[in-house]
Tab-separated table of C-alpha atoms in Angstrom:
chain	number	residue	atom	x	y	z
A	1	MET	CA	-1.564	32.522	8.915
A	2	SER	CA	-2.211	31.672	12.541
A	3	HIS	CA	0.530	31.956	15.115
A	4	ASP	CA	-1.486	30.238	17.809
A	5	MET	CA	0.770	27.708	19.470
A	6	ASN	CA	-2.243	25.606	20.329
A	7	ASN	CA	-3.468	25.547	16.778
A	8	ALA	CA	-3.178	21.791	16.566
A	9	THR	CA	-5.354	21.131	19.581
A	10	ASN	CA	-7.830	23.975	19.280
A	11	MET	CA	-8.847	23.790	15.696
A	12	LYS	CA	-11.769	21.761	14.460
A	13	LEU	CA	-10.202	19.435	11.938
A	14	ILE	CA	-12.678	17.076	10.334
A	15	ILE	CA	-12.149	13.852	8.427
A	16	VAL	CA	-15.317	13.102	6.492
A	17	ASP	CA	-16.494	9.552	7.118
A	18	TYR	CA	-18.889	8.353	4.434
A	19	GLY	CA	-18.171	4.638	4.627
A	20	SER	CA	-14.842	4.746	2.867
A	21	SER	CA	-12.708	2.117	4.556
A	22	ASN	CA	-9.193	3.483	4.927
A	23	LEU	CA	-9.504	6.439	7.265
A	24	PHE	CA	-7.064	5.110	9.789
A	25	SER	CA	-3.885	6.084	8.037
A	26	VAL	CA	-5.240	9.612	7.561
A	27	ILE	CA	-6.050	9.784	11.282
A	28	ASN	CA	-2.550	8.509	12.112
A	29	ALA	CA	-0.948	11.146	9.883
A	30	CYS	CA	-2.926	13.892	11.646
A	31	ASN	CA	-2.043	12.481	15.063
A	32	TYR	CA	1.604	12.369	14.052
A	33	PHE	CA	1.547	16.181	13.876
A	34	GLY	CA	-0.522	16.574	17.023
A	35	TYR	CA	-3.878	17.133	15.307
A	36	LYS	CA	-6.787	15.291	16.867
A	37	ALA	CA	-9.156	14.995	13.942
A	38	ASN	CA	-12.868	14.447	14.409
A	39	VAL	CA	-13.978	11.611	12.148
A	40	THR	CA	-17.619	12.218	11.382
A	41	SER	CA	-20.532	12.018	8.969
A	42	ASP	CA	-22.552	14.624	10.862
A	43	PRO	CA	-23.510	17.456	8.445
A	44	ASP	CA	-23.668	20.085	11.212
A	45	ILE	CA	-20.212	19.268	12.560
A	46	ILE	CA	-18.768	19.359	9.051
A	47	LYS	CA	-20.424	22.701	8.328
A	48	ASN	CA	-18.761	24.204	11.402
A	49	ALA	CA	-15.302	22.784	10.784
A	50	ASP	CA	-12.130	24.886	10.540
A	51	ALA	CA	-10.535	22.507	8.032
A	52	VAL	CA	-11.795	19.412	6.245
A	53	ILE	CA	-10.172	16.307	4.798
A	54	LEU	CA	-12.197	14.282	2.296
A	55	PRO	CA	-10.502	10.897	1.919
A	56	GLY	CA	-11.824	7.904	0.031
A	57	VAL	CA	-11.054	4.824	-1.952
A	58	GLY	CA	-13.276	2.943	-4.350
A	59	ALA	CA	-16.039	3.830	-6.758
A	60	PHE	CA	-17.049	7.387	-7.703
A	61	GLN	CA	-20.735	6.695	-8.233
A	62	MET	CA	-21.117	4.802	-4.957
A	63	ALA	CA	-19.313	7.595	-3.108
A	64	MET	CA	-21.571	10.323	-4.547
A	65	LYS	CA	-24.621	8.261	-3.612
A	66	ARG	CA	-23.371	7.847	-0.059
A	67	LEU	CA	-22.590	11.537	0.280
A	68	GLU	CA	-26.127	12.320	-0.919
A	69	LYS	CA	-27.721	9.778	1.380
A	70	LEU	CA	-25.824	11.175	4.369
A	71	ASN	CA	-26.819	14.753	3.389
A	72	LEU	CA	-23.182	15.702	3.058
A	73	ILE	CA	-23.199	17.362	-0.362
A	74	SER	CA	-24.340	20.779	0.834
A	75	PRO	CA	-22.101	20.947	3.941
A	76	LEU	CA	-19.100	20.006	1.790
A	77	LYS	CA	-20.017	22.716	-0.719
A	78	GLU	CA	-20.451	25.223	2.103
A	79	ILE	CA	-16.988	24.460	3.461
A	80	ILE	CA	-15.358	24.639	0.043
A	81	GLU	CA	-17.092	27.928	-0.758
A	82	SER	CA	-16.298	29.376	2.681
A	83	GLY	CA	-12.591	29.413	1.790
A	84	LYS	CA	-11.586	27.125	4.662
A	85	PRO	CA	-8.732	24.676	4.054
A	86	PHE	CA	-10.005	21.621	2.208
A	87	MET	CA	-7.956	18.570	1.308
A	88	GLY	CA	-9.156	15.789	-0.980
A	89	ILE	CA	-7.269	12.495	-1.111
A	90	CYS	CA	-7.527	9.864	-3.854
A	91	LEU	CA	-11.265	9.493	-4.519
A	92	GLY	CA	-11.551	12.755	-2.587
A	93	LEU	CA	-9.708	14.455	-5.480
A	94	GLN	CA	-11.869	12.786	-8.102
A	95	LEU	CA	-15.138	13.800	-6.423
A	96	LEU	CA	-14.179	17.486	-6.858
A	97	PHE	CA	-14.459	17.152	-10.636
A	98	GLU	CA	-17.522	17.759	-12.799
A	99	LYS	CA	-18.102	14.136	-13.777
A	100	SER	CA	-16.825	10.586	-14.003
A	101	GLU	CA	-17.181	8.224	-16.934
A	102	GLU	CA	-17.398	5.244	-14.558
A	103	PHE	CA	-20.621	3.219	-15.197
A	104	GLY	CA	-21.901	5.646	-17.809
A	105	ALA	CA	-21.670	9.091	-16.296
A	106	THR	CA	-21.999	10.441	-12.773
A	107	ASN	CA	-21.794	14.054	-11.721
A	108	GLY	CA	-19.298	15.069	-9.051
A	109	LEU	CA	-19.092	18.145	-6.823
A	110	GLY	CA	-18.119	20.214	-9.847
A	111	TYR	CA	-15.381	22.484	-8.497
A	112	ILE	CA	-12.729	21.447	-11.000
A	113	LYS	CA	-13.352	21.320	-14.742
A	114	GLY	CA	-12.602	17.927	-16.200
A	115	THR	CA	-13.621	14.280	-16.307
A	116	ILE	CA	-12.564	11.211	-14.335
A	117	ARG	CA	-11.607	8.459	-16.812
A	118	LYS	CA	-10.498	4.847	-16.592
A	119	PHE	CA	-6.890	3.909	-17.397
A	120	PRO	CA	-6.577	1.939	-20.605
A	121	SER	CA	-5.290	-1.539	-19.771
A	122	ASP	CA	-2.172	-2.746	-21.564
A	123	LEU	CA	-0.951	-6.125	-20.442
A	124	ASN	CA	1.964	-6.314	-22.907
A	125	LYS	CA	3.810	-3.495	-21.294
A	126	ASN	CA	3.141	-4.917	-17.869
A	127	PHE	CA	1.122	-1.935	-16.713
A	128	LYS	CA	-1.639	-3.148	-14.440
A	129	VAL	CA	-4.985	-1.561	-13.600
A	130	PRO	CA	-5.535	-0.570	-10.855
A	131	GLN	CA	-2.225	1.150	-10.513
A	132	ILE	CA	-1.050	-0.022	-7.089
A	133	GLY	CA	2.321	1.345	-6.214
A	134	TRP	CA	4.824	4.149	-6.252
A	135	ASN	CA	5.045	6.666	-9.042
A	136	SER	CA	6.814	9.981	-9.372
A	137	ILE	CA	5.199	13.386	-9.358
A	138	THR	CA	6.531	16.237	-11.466
A	139	ASN	CA	6.025	19.946	-11.269
A	140	PRO	CA	4.828	20.891	-14.765
A	141	ASP	CA	5.819	24.507	-14.371
A	142	ASN	CA	8.832	24.742	-12.085
A	143	GLY	CA	8.327	27.220	-9.331
A	144	ASN	CA	4.624	27.216	-8.592
A	145	TRP	CA	4.861	24.866	-5.607
A	146	GLU	CA	5.993	27.588	-3.252
A	147	LYS	CA	2.527	28.396	-1.987
A	148	SER	CA	1.367	24.782	-1.942
A	149	PRO	CA	1.761	21.810	0.411
A	150	LEU	CA	4.349	20.440	-2.027
A	151	LYS	CA	6.667	23.381	-1.363
A	152	THR	CA	9.418	21.380	0.377
A	153	LEU	CA	9.538	18.632	-2.260
A	154	ARG	CA	11.892	18.371	-5.210
A	155	SER	CA	10.086	19.472	-8.364
A	156	ARG	CA	10.724	16.121	-9.985
A	157	GLY	CA	11.601	12.633	-8.869
A	158	GLU	CA	9.640	12.432	-5.599
A	159	PHE	CA	7.739	9.168	-5.297
A	160	MET	CA	4.223	8.911	-3.940
A	161	TYR	CA	1.949	5.916	-3.336
A	162	PHE	CA	-1.021	5.476	-5.671
A	163	VAL	CA	-3.978	3.080	-5.690
A	164	HIS	CA	-6.472	3.822	-8.459
A	165	SER	CA	-8.089	2.658	-11.692
A	166	TYR	CA	-9.392	6.070	-12.754
A	167	TYR	CA	-7.508	9.303	-13.312
A	168	ALA	CA	-8.353	12.977	-13.592
A	169	ASP	CA	-8.482	14.327	-17.140
A	170	ILE	CA	-8.300	17.975	-16.081
A	171	GLU	CA	-9.350	20.866	-18.294
A	172	GLU	CA	-8.410	23.537	-15.794
A	173	ARG	CA	-4.664	23.510	-16.441
A	174	LYS	CA	-4.004	26.338	-13.991
A	175	ALA	CA	-5.090	24.146	-11.074
A	176	ILE	CA	-2.512	21.430	-11.801
A	177	LEU	CA	0.179	21.108	-9.130
A	178	SER	CA	1.772	17.869	-10.295
A	179	LEU	CA	1.642	15.487	-13.225
A	180	THR	CA	2.264	11.757	-13.217
A	181	THR	CA	2.609	9.327	-16.097
A	182	TYR	CA	1.186	5.821	-16.064
A	183	ASN	CA	0.562	3.558	-19.004
A	184	GLU	CA	1.355	6.486	-21.318
A	185	VAL	CA	-1.329	8.593	-19.679
A	186	ASN	CA	0.017	11.871	-18.341
A	187	TYR	CA	-2.483	12.966	-15.718
A	188	CYS	CA	-3.049	15.413	-12.899
A	189	SER	CA	-1.814	13.767	-9.687
A	190	SER	CA	-2.378	16.771	-7.435
A	191	LEU	CA	-4.079	20.118	-7.749
A	192	GLN	CA	-4.636	23.382	-5.962
A	193	LYS	CA	-7.378	25.896	-6.504
A	194	GLU	CA	-7.976	28.638	-3.960
A	195	ASN	CA	-8.543	26.828	-0.640
A	196	ILE	CA	-8.675	23.366	-2.239
A	197	PHE	CA	-5.672	21.064	-2.235
A	198	ALA	CA	-6.167	17.537	-3.545
A	199	ALA	CA	-3.956	14.576	-4.336
A	200	GLN	CA	-4.635	11.419	-6.304
A	201	PHE	CA	-1.872	9.704	-4.366
A	202	HIS	CA	-1.930	8.952	-0.638
A	203	PRO	CA	0.430	11.337	1.168
A	204	GLU	CA	-0.257	9.400	4.391
A	205	LYS	CA	1.144	6.266	2.742
A	206	SER	CA	4.047	7.892	0.937
A	207	GLY	CA	6.696	7.737	3.631
A	208	LYS	CA	8.456	10.814	4.963
A	209	LYS	CA	7.943	12.872	1.809
A	210	GLY	CA	4.215	12.264	2.030
A	211	LEU	CA	4.171	13.341	5.663
A	212	GLU	CA	5.878	16.584	4.632
A	213	ILE	CA	2.804	17.348	2.536
A	214	TYR	CA	0.584	17.031	5.619
A	215	LYS	CA	2.984	19.132	7.625
A	216	ASN	CA	3.044	21.865	4.980
A	217	TRP	CA	-0.730	21.801	4.705
A	218	PHE	CA	-1.121	22.135	8.483
A	219	ASN	CA	1.428	24.952	8.534
A	220	SER	CA	-0.548	26.860	5.907
A	221	PHE	CA	-3.317	27.655	8.401
B	1	MET	CA	6.455	5.092	-14.581
B	2	ASN	CA	5.873	1.517	-13.528
B	3	THR	CA	7.988	0.963	-10.461
B	4	ILE	CA	8.888	-2.395	-8.969
B	5	ARG	CA	7.977	-2.469	-5.279
B	6	CYS	CA	10.344	-3.817	-2.629
B	7	ILE	CA	8.415	-5.399	0.189
B	8	ALA	CA	9.851	-6.389	3.546
B	9	ARG	CA	8.207	-9.634	4.553
B	10	LEU	CA	7.832	-10.264	8.284
B	11	ASP	CA	6.614	-13.636	9.491
B	12	VAL	CA	5.300	-13.225	13.000
B	13	LYS	CA	4.566	-15.782	15.686
B	14	GLY	CA	3.074	-14.341	18.855
B	15	PRO	CA	5.199	-11.307	19.791
B	16	ASN	CA	8.194	-12.384	17.696
B	17	LEU	CA	9.574	-12.052	14.226
B	18	VAL	CA	10.481	-15.550	13.059
B	19	LYS	CA	12.144	-17.044	10.014
B	20	GLY	CA	12.329	-20.574	8.772
B	21	ILE	CA	13.172	-22.554	5.687
B	22	HIS	CA	10.385	-23.887	3.448
B	23	LEU	CA	8.041	-22.105	5.924
B	24	GLU	CA	9.173	-24.523	8.642
B	25	GLY	CA	11.753	-24.729	11.443
B	26	LEU	CA	11.024	-21.221	12.634
B	27	ARG	CA	13.731	-19.311	14.480
B	28	VAL	CA	12.920	-16.331	16.659
B	29	LEU	CA	14.817	-13.251	15.425
B	30	GLY	CA	13.491	-10.401	17.539
B	31	LYS	CA	10.716	-7.849	17.877
B	32	PRO	CA	8.859	-7.130	14.635
B	33	GLU	CA	8.344	-3.441	15.579
B	34	VAL	CA	12.097	-2.872	15.679
B	35	PHE	CA	12.671	-4.480	12.296
B	36	SER	CA	9.671	-2.618	10.834
B	37	LYS	CA	10.989	0.758	11.893
B	38	PHE	CA	14.372	0.010	10.372
B	39	TYR	CA	12.872	-1.079	7.033
B	40	TYR	CA	10.593	1.952	6.928
B	41	GLU	CA	13.508	4.311	7.577
B	42	GLN	CA	15.591	2.526	4.957
B	43	GLY	CA	12.956	3.102	2.271
B	44	ALA	CA	10.997	-0.149	2.060
B	45	ASP	CA	8.006	0.381	-0.233
B	46	GLU	CA	5.660	-1.795	1.773
B	47	LEU	CA	5.601	-4.007	4.864
B	48	PHE	CA	3.948	-7.412	4.723
B	49	TYR	CA	3.090	-9.243	7.950
B	50	GLN	CA	2.130	-12.874	8.056
B	51	ASP	CA	0.783	-14.390	11.260
B	52	VAL	CA	2.273	-17.831	10.762
B	53	VAL	CA	0.211	-19.525	13.453
B	54	ALA	CA	-3.106	-17.797	12.721
B	55	SER	CA	-4.675	-20.603	10.738
B	56	LEU	CA	-3.811	-22.979	13.546
B	57	TYR	CA	-5.624	-20.803	16.083
B	58	GLU	CA	-8.235	-19.727	13.521
B	59	ARG	CA	-7.606	-16.049	14.127
B	60	ASN	CA	-5.083	-13.380	13.294
B	61	GLY	CA	-3.270	-12.072	16.356
B	62	LEU	CA	-1.453	-9.133	14.767
B	63	HIS	CA	-3.918	-6.298	15.518
B	64	ASP	CA	-1.809	-4.690	18.244
B	65	LEU	CA	1.381	-4.994	16.224
B	66	ILE	CA	-0.261	-3.394	13.184
B	67	SER	CA	-1.768	-0.507	15.123
B	68	ASN	CA	1.633	0.181	16.715
B	69	VAL	CA	3.465	0.050	13.409
B	70	ALA	CA	0.851	2.256	11.698
B	71	LYS	CA	1.712	5.085	14.090
B	72	PHE	CA	5.292	5.428	12.843
B	73	SER	CA	5.355	3.710	9.484
B	74	PHE	CA	3.579	5.696	6.770
B	75	ILE	CA	3.805	3.194	3.945
B	76	PRO	CA	1.356	0.467	2.915
B	77	LEU	CA	0.904	-2.359	5.412
B	78	THR	CA	-0.427	-5.742	4.311
B	79	VAL	CA	-1.482	-8.413	6.775
B	80	GLY	CA	-2.110	-12.103	6.194
B	81	GLY	CA	-2.872	-15.153	8.265
B	82	GLY	CA	-6.209	-16.409	9.523
B	83	ILE	CA	-8.326	-13.874	7.613
B	84	ARG	CA	-11.581	-15.725	7.007
B	85	SER	CA	-14.493	-13.292	6.996
B	86	ILE	CA	-15.598	-9.773	6.110
B	87	GLU	CA	-15.503	-8.994	9.831
B	88	ASP	CA	-11.878	-10.172	10.054
B	89	ILE	CA	-10.946	-7.855	7.189
B	90	LYS	CA	-12.807	-4.940	8.720
B	91	SER	CA	-11.043	-5.305	12.058
B	92	MET	CA	-7.647	-5.606	10.390
B	93	LEU	CA	-8.217	-2.431	8.335
B	94	LYS	CA	-9.377	-0.730	11.508
B	95	ALA	CA	-6.113	-1.713	13.190
B	96	GLY	CA	-4.292	0.160	10.415
B	97	ALA	CA	-3.720	-2.377	7.645
B	98	ASP	CA	-4.144	-1.163	4.068
B	99	LYS	CA	-4.520	-4.570	2.490
B	100	VAL	CA	-5.240	-8.072	3.704
B	101	ALA	CA	-3.877	-11.279	2.243
B	102	ILE	CA	-6.137	-14.318	2.158
B	103	ASN	CA	-4.964	-17.856	1.502
B	104	THR	CA	-6.665	-20.710	3.363
B	105	ALA	CA	-10.098	-19.094	3.534
B	106	ALA	CA	-9.944	-18.136	-0.154
B	107	ILE	CA	-9.331	-21.729	-1.193
B	108	ASN	CA	-11.972	-23.113	1.158
B	109	ASN	CA	-14.536	-20.431	0.328
B	110	ALA	CA	-13.726	-18.706	-2.967
B	111	GLU	CA	-16.788	-16.446	-2.734
B	112	LEU	CA	-15.071	-14.643	0.130
B	113	ILE	CA	-12.722	-13.028	-2.420
B	114	THR	CA	-15.625	-11.596	-4.403
B	115	GLU	CA	-17.531	-10.473	-1.355
B	116	ALA	CA	-14.411	-8.857	0.095
B	117	ALA	CA	-13.507	-7.141	-3.189
B	118	ASN	CA	-17.043	-5.782	-3.513
B	119	THR	CA	-17.023	-4.544	0.065
B	120	PHE	CA	-13.534	-3.047	0.337
B	121	GLY	CA	-12.378	-2.683	-3.292
B	122	SER	CA	-10.112	-5.074	-5.188
B	123	SER	CA	-7.022	-3.084	-4.329
B	124	THR	CA	-7.484	-4.018	-0.666
B	125	ILE	CA	-7.702	-7.749	-1.303
B	126	VAL	CA	-4.559	-9.762	-1.867
B	127	VAL	CA	-4.745	-13.483	-2.508
B	128	ALA	CA	-1.709	-15.330	-1.181
B	129	ILE	CA	-0.833	-18.609	-2.846
B	130	GLU	CA	1.692	-20.991	-1.309
B	131	VAL	CA	3.013	-23.219	-4.035
B	132	ALA	CA	5.055	-26.424	-4.102
B	133	LYS	CA	6.373	-27.942	-7.313
B	134	GLN	CA	5.466	-31.593	-7.764
B	135	SER	CA	7.695	-34.337	-9.139
B	136	ASP	CA	5.721	-34.288	-12.408
B	137	GLY	CA	6.513	-30.569	-12.845
B	138	SER	CA	3.057	-29.341	-11.906
B	139	TYR	CA	2.470	-26.697	-9.252
B	140	LEU	CA	0.040	-27.230	-6.398
B	141	ALA	CA	-1.347	-24.734	-3.894
B	142	PHE	CA	-1.020	-25.401	-0.181
B	143	THR	CA	-2.571	-23.717	2.840
B	144	ASP	CA	-1.817	-23.261	6.539
B	145	ASN	CA	1.731	-22.040	5.996
B	146	GLY	CA	2.560	-24.807	3.550
B	147	ARG	CA	1.289	-27.587	5.773
B	148	GLU	CA	-2.016	-28.514	4.171
B	149	TYR	CA	-2.330	-30.233	0.807
B	150	THR	CA	-5.274	-28.946	-1.230
B	151	GLY	CA	-4.833	-30.635	-4.595
B	152	VAL	CA	-5.593	-27.258	-6.226
B	153	GLU	CA	-3.463	-26.518	-9.316
B	154	ALA	CA	-1.715	-23.208	-8.580
B	155	ILE	CA	-1.701	-21.485	-11.989
B	156	ASN	CA	-5.410	-22.108	-12.566
B	157	TRP	CA	-6.093	-20.952	-9.037
B	158	ALA	CA	-4.186	-17.719	-9.674
B	159	CYS	CA	-6.359	-17.021	-12.740
B	160	ARG	CA	-9.505	-17.903	-10.824
B	161	ALA	CA	-8.510	-15.604	-7.947
B	162	GLU	CA	-8.219	-12.739	-10.434
B	163	GLU	CA	-11.663	-13.504	-11.896
B	164	LEU	CA	-13.127	-13.572	-8.404
B	165	GLY	CA	-11.846	-10.055	-7.734
B	166	ALA	CA	-8.403	-10.286	-6.139
B	167	GLY	CA	-6.437	-7.066	-6.637
B	168	GLU	CA	-3.024	-8.633	-6.307
B	169	LEU	CA	-1.365	-12.033	-5.871
B	170	VAL	CA	1.469	-12.960	-3.564
B	171	ILE	CA	3.123	-16.080	-4.898
B	172	THR	CA	5.207	-17.931	-2.317
B	173	SER	CA	7.392	-20.774	-3.460
B	174	ILE	CA	7.510	-23.199	-0.543
B	175	ASP	CA	10.438	-24.981	-2.207
B	176	GLN	CA	12.547	-21.826	-2.425
B	177	GLU	CA	11.389	-20.033	0.733
B	178	GLY	CA	14.219	-19.424	3.212
B	179	THR	CA	16.814	-21.124	1.016
B	180	GLY	CA	18.356	-18.093	-0.666
B	181	GLU	CA	18.488	-20.048	-3.915
B	182	GLY	CA	16.405	-17.540	-5.868
B	183	TYR	CA	12.693	-17.194	-6.598
B	184	ASP	CA	10.891	-19.922	-8.557
B	185	TYR	CA	11.182	-18.168	-11.911
B	186	GLU	CA	9.271	-20.712	-13.926
B	187	LEU	CA	6.345	-20.426	-11.530
B	188	LEU	CA	6.455	-16.619	-11.747
B	189	ARG	CA	6.596	-16.644	-15.526
B	190	ARG	CA	3.696	-19.026	-15.795
B	191	ILE	CA	1.522	-16.912	-13.537
B	192	THR	CA	2.454	-13.438	-14.831
B	193	SER	CA	1.757	-14.568	-18.396
B	194	LYS	CA	-1.785	-15.524	-17.396
B	195	VAL	CA	-3.013	-12.781	-15.061
B	196	SER	CA	-3.305	-9.027	-15.459
B	197	ILE	CA	-3.252	-8.093	-11.758
B	198	PRO	CA	0.035	-7.328	-9.982
B	199	VAL	CA	2.106	-10.312	-8.882
B	200	VAL	CA	4.384	-10.248	-5.834
B	201	ALA	CA	7.270	-12.725	-5.944
B	202	HIS	CA	8.068	-14.292	-2.601
B	203	GLY	CA	10.363	-17.035	-1.404
B	204	GLY	CA	14.005	-17.575	-2.198
B	205	ALA	CA	15.711	-14.182	-2.571
B	206	GLY	CA	19.335	-14.729	-1.547
B	207	LYS	CA	21.433	-12.470	-3.747
B	208	LEU	CA	20.903	-9.180	-5.553
B	209	GLU	CA	20.891	-10.827	-8.991
B	210	ASP	CA	17.651	-12.590	-8.012
B	211	ILE	CA	15.932	-9.214	-8.332
B	212	LYS	CA	16.667	-8.826	-12.021
B	213	GLN	CA	15.627	-12.389	-12.754
B	214	ALA	CA	12.269	-11.945	-11.036
B	215	VAL	CA	11.691	-8.642	-12.820
B	216	ASP	CA	12.495	-10.357	-16.125
B	217	CYS	CA	9.671	-12.771	-15.256
B	218	ASN	CA	7.371	-9.723	-15.032
B	219	ALA	CA	6.931	-9.742	-11.259
B	220	ASN	CA	5.537	-6.363	-10.161
B	221	ALA	CA	6.849	-6.505	-6.620
B	222	LEU	CA	9.447	-8.493	-4.750
B	223	ALA	CA	9.204	-9.667	-1.173
B	224	PHE	CA	12.352	-10.107	0.906
B	225	GLY	CA	12.558	-11.909	4.236
B	226	SER	CA	15.746	-13.669	5.351
B	227	VAL	CA	18.153	-11.409	3.438
B	228	LEU	CA	16.831	-8.265	5.125
B	229	HIS	CA	16.433	-9.750	8.593
B	230	TYR	CA	19.939	-11.198	8.642
B	231	ASP	CA	21.373	-7.942	7.329
B	232	PHE	CA	19.588	-6.045	10.085
B	233	LEU	CA	20.848	-8.431	12.767
B	234	GLU	CA	24.408	-8.361	11.458
B	235	ASN	CA	24.434	-4.596	11.782
B	236	ASN	CA	22.288	-4.279	14.886
B	237	ALA	CA	23.219	-7.293	16.967
B	238	SER	CA	21.902	-5.738	20.163
B	239	PHE	CA	18.326	-6.015	18.854
B	240	ALA	CA	18.471	-9.767	18.373
B	241	SER	CA	16.078	-11.642	20.579
B	242	GLU	CA	17.675	-12.499	23.886
B	243	ASP	CA	14.588	-14.078	25.374
B	244	GLU	CA	14.694	-17.173	23.315
B	245	GLY	CA	18.371	-17.131	22.428
B	246	ASN	CA	17.720	-18.405	18.959
B	247	THR	CA	20.064	-16.101	17.108
B	248	GLU	CA	23.261	-17.843	18.161
B	249	PHE	CA	23.663	-19.033	14.591
B	250	LEU	CA	24.150	-15.400	13.552
B	251	LYS	CA	26.972	-14.795	15.988
B	252	LYS	CA	28.744	-17.868	14.753
B	253	GLY	CA	28.405	-16.513	11.248
B	254	THR	CA	27.281	-19.872	9.986
B	255	GLY	CA	23.566	-20.508	9.515
B	256	TYR	CA	22.800	-18.585	6.284
B	257	GLY	CA	23.389	-21.209	3.638
B	258	LYS	CA	23.121	-19.446	0.295
B	259	ILE	CA	21.785	-16.221	1.720
B	260	ASN	CA	24.033	-13.188	1.319
B	261	PRO	CA	22.325	-10.578	3.486
B	262	PHE	CA	21.604	-7.175	1.938
B	263	SER	CA	19.611	-4.100	2.881
B	264	ILE	CA	16.764	-2.128	1.302
B	265	GLY	CA	19.389	0.434	0.359
B	266	ASP	CA	21.431	-2.241	-1.424
B	267	ILE	CA	18.317	-3.386	-3.280
B	268	LYS	CA	17.502	0.127	-4.490
B	269	SER	CA	21.083	0.802	-5.582
B	270	TYR	CA	21.117	-2.470	-7.475
B	271	MET	CA	17.825	-1.630	-9.162
B	272	VAL	CA	18.935	1.864	-10.139
B	273	SER	CA	22.181	0.588	-11.631
B	274	ASN	CA	20.264	-2.077	-13.569
B	275	GLN	CA	17.702	0.414	-14.903
B	276	ILE	CA	14.869	-1.231	-12.992
B	277	PRO	CA	12.361	1.532	-12.198
B	278	CYS	CA	11.897	1.909	-8.448
B	279	ARG	CA	11.119	4.422	-5.760
B	280	THR	CA	14.167	6.157	-4.388
B	281	ILE	CA	14.174	8.356	-1.307
C-alpha cells in the first residue's frame, strides 16, 4: 500500500473510452476523491497505466467488437495480468467473463469462468427487463469483504443502482463478492479476483454508499 | 428485490425551480441546485429535471445545472425538455445526465426513439407522456408542457413508444399535476397493464397514501414535486427565492390546497411500514 500523499495526483488512472456513453459519472466520482482520470482509447497509454477502470453500458457483442477495432484487447489483458488495480463496472464486469449468450454467443476477455445470460422476463410479477433501479447486495459468506472495496458496507441490505438486461452466471464461486436477486435469479452482482474488482451495479450512481466503494478502491493502492 | 423508486421532480425555468398547477401558473420557488442537494442527502433515488420552457425556445437550457448537480449528486439524473435530436441527447449525457426524457419530439418524429435507443441503449431513453382525460373518458397526449393538443390517444402511444425502443415511460397527468389530489390511477392501471417497460407515475401526489395506491396500479417509480418542494421550503425558509418574491404564499401558510408536504424520509418510512420494497439508506 502506498503512503504517498500525492497518490491521487501522481498516479496514472485510466478510464477506458471505447464509445460507451456514460463515462461522465465515473469521471465525476474520481474527481470527487481528487483523482484526475485520463479518459482514453489509446492502447499505449492504457498499457502504461497504474490503475484502470473499464466502464460500459449496452451490448456485449458490440463492446467486444469496439475493443477489438480500437486494438484494446491486448493492452487490457496486459494490465489485468500485470496485477495492477483493475475495476470493471456494469458491462465492464460482463466483459471479464468467458462468453455471453447475447445474439448467439460471443467470447469475452475470459478472466472469470461463467456465462452472461439474459434475465427471463415475467410481466405478471411486475419485474421488468432491463432492470433499472435499486437492488440490495448481500455478502454470501459473511466476512470476506474485509479485503475488498465493499469493506465498509453492511453485509446485507445496502442498495446499489443497476441498469442491465443480462446478468453474470458465474461458475467461479470463490470470486463472488456479492449476490443480488432479481426476478428469482440470484446472480453475482460484484466480484473480486486477485487485482480485479468488478460490479454489475454502478457505484458512481449509488449515492454515498456507492462512493464509499470508490474510496475503498482508491485506498487499496 | 424489485424496489419502487422515489424520484424528486424539478421543473426548471431559466435559473429557477418553479411549480405550477396543471403544468401552468408557475411560481418561482428557489435555486434548483439547493433543492437537489437536499433531496440527494435525504435519499432520493433519482432526480428528474424538466426544462419547462425548452420546447418554446426549441432547446434545453439545463446543461450547466446538470453538470453542477452531477458533481455532488451521485444518483441517476434524468433530463427532459426540448430534446429533439441525437446531438441533443449526446450533449445532455455529456453534461452528466444518465437518461433523457423525450416528449414533443417523440410524438412529432417517432423514429427518434428508435434511433436514440439504438445509439445510447433503451435504458437511457425515457418517453414522457403528458396526458389529459377527455370528457368522453378517453386519454389524449399533449406536448409542450401540456399546451399543445396532438389528438394522439395516450395508451396506444405508450404501447407504441415501447415498441419503438423506449426504456421507460413517465406518465404525467395534466389534470392531477400540482393539485395534490392523487395520481390518475385509472390512467396508470391502463398503461401498466399494457406495457412491460417501467412506468413512472407523475402528477398529483399530495398525501402519503397516494404512494400505496400508485404502487397497487403497478407503477414502478413515483415522481414527487410540490409535496417535496413545499416540505423543503417549510423547513428551510431561508432558501426560498427572494429575487422574485413568489413564495409569499408559503409564509402565509395558505397556498397548498390539498397538498400535505412530506419529505423523502417520510416517503421511505411510509413505504417500509407498508411493506413496499424500496431503497433505504
